Coordinates of C-alpha atoms in Angstrom, one line a residue:
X1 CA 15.0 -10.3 8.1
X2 CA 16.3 -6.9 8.8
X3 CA 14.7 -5.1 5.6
X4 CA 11.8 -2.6 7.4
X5 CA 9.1 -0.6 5.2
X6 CA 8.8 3.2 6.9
X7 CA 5.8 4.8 5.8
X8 CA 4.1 8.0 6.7
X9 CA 0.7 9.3 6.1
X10 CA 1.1 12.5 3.2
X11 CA -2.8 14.2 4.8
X12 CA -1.7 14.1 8.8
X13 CA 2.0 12.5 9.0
X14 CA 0.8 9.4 10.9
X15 CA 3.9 7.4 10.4
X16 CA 5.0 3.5 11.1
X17 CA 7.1 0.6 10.1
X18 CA 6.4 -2.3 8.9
X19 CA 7.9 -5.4 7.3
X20 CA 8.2 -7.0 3.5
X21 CA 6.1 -9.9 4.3
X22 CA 3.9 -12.0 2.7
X23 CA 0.5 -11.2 3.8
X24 CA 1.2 -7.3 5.0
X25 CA 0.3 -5.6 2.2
X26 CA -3.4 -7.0 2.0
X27 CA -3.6 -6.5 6.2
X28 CA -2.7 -2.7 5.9
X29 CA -5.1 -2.1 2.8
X30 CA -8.1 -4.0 4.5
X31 CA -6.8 -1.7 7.9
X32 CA -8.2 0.9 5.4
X33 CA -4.7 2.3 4.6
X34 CA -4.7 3.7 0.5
X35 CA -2.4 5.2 -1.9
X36 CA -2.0 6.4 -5.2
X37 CA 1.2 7.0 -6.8
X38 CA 4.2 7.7 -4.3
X39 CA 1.1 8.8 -1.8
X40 CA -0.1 7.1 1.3
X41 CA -2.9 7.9 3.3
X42 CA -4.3 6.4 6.3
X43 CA -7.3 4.9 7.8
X44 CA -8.2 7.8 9.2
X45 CA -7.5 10.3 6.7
X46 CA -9.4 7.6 4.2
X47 CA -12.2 8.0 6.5
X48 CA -12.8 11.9 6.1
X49 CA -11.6 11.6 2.3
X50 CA -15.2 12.9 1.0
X51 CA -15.4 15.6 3.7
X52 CA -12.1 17.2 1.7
X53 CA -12.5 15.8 -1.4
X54 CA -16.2 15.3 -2.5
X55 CA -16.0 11.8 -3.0
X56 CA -15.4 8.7 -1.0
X57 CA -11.6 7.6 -2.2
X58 CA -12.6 4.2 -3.0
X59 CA -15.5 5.6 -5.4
X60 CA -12.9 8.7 -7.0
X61 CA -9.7 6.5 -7.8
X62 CA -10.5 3.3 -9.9
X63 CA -9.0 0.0 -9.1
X64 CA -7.6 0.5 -4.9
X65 CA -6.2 -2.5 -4.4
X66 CA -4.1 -2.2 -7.4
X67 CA -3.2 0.7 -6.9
X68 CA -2.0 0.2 -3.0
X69 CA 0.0 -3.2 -4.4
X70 CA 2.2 -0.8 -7.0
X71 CA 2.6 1.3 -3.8
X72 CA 3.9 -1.4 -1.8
X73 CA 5.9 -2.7 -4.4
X74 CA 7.5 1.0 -5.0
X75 CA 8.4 0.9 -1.4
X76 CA 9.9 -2.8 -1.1
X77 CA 12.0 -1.7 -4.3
X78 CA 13.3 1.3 -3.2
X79 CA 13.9 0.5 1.2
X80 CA 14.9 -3.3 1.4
X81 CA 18.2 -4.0 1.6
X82 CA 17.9 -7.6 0.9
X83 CA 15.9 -8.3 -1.5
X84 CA 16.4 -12.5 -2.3
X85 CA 13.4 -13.4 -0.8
X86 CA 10.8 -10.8 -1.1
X87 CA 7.2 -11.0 -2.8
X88 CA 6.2 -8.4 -5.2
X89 CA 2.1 -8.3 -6.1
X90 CA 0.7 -8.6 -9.8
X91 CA -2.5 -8.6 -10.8
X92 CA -3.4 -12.1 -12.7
X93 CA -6.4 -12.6 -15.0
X94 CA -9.2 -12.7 -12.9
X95 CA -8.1 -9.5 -10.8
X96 CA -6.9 -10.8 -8.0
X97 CA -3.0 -10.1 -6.6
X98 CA -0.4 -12.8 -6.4
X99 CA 2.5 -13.2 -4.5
X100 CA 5.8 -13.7 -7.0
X101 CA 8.9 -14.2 -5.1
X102 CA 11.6 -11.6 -7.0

């Protein structure tokens, strides 16, 4: 699969690539990555969030993970080029995210 995810870090420009795979979304948001809206940060600026911000990130924006997923999916939507076999994320009923090939 040629389809690659380029991401960059909107606090210190930390930058990367990645892949629309199963299983990558949940590995970068457990990494400590976070975003909210078109806005990524990373590990390390989610580490010194409450030094500039007052609050821990996780404790200021409700609902992370969810947030991160529609992220993610933003991303696959907008830079893969081929899109038959990729996995979006939805939240189902008890909160949890699900893979749904689209």
């Amino acid at each position: 699969m040629a389809n690659k995810i380029r991401y960059r870090c909107s606090n210190c420009g930390q930058h990367g690539v990645t892949i629309p795979f199963p299983g990558i979304p949940e590995s970068m948001f457990f990494e400590g990555f976070r975003a909210h809206g078109d806005v990524l940060y990373c590990p390390d600026c989610v580490k010194t969030w409450k030094e500039r911000n007052g609050m821990e990130y996780d404790e200021q924006y409700k609902e992370p993970p969810h947030l991160f997923a529609m992220w993610w999916n933003r991303q696959v939507q907008t830079q893969a080029t081929d899109k038959s076999k990729i996995k979006t994320y939805r939240r189902n009923c008890v909160g949890d995210y699900a893979e749904v090939e689209g």
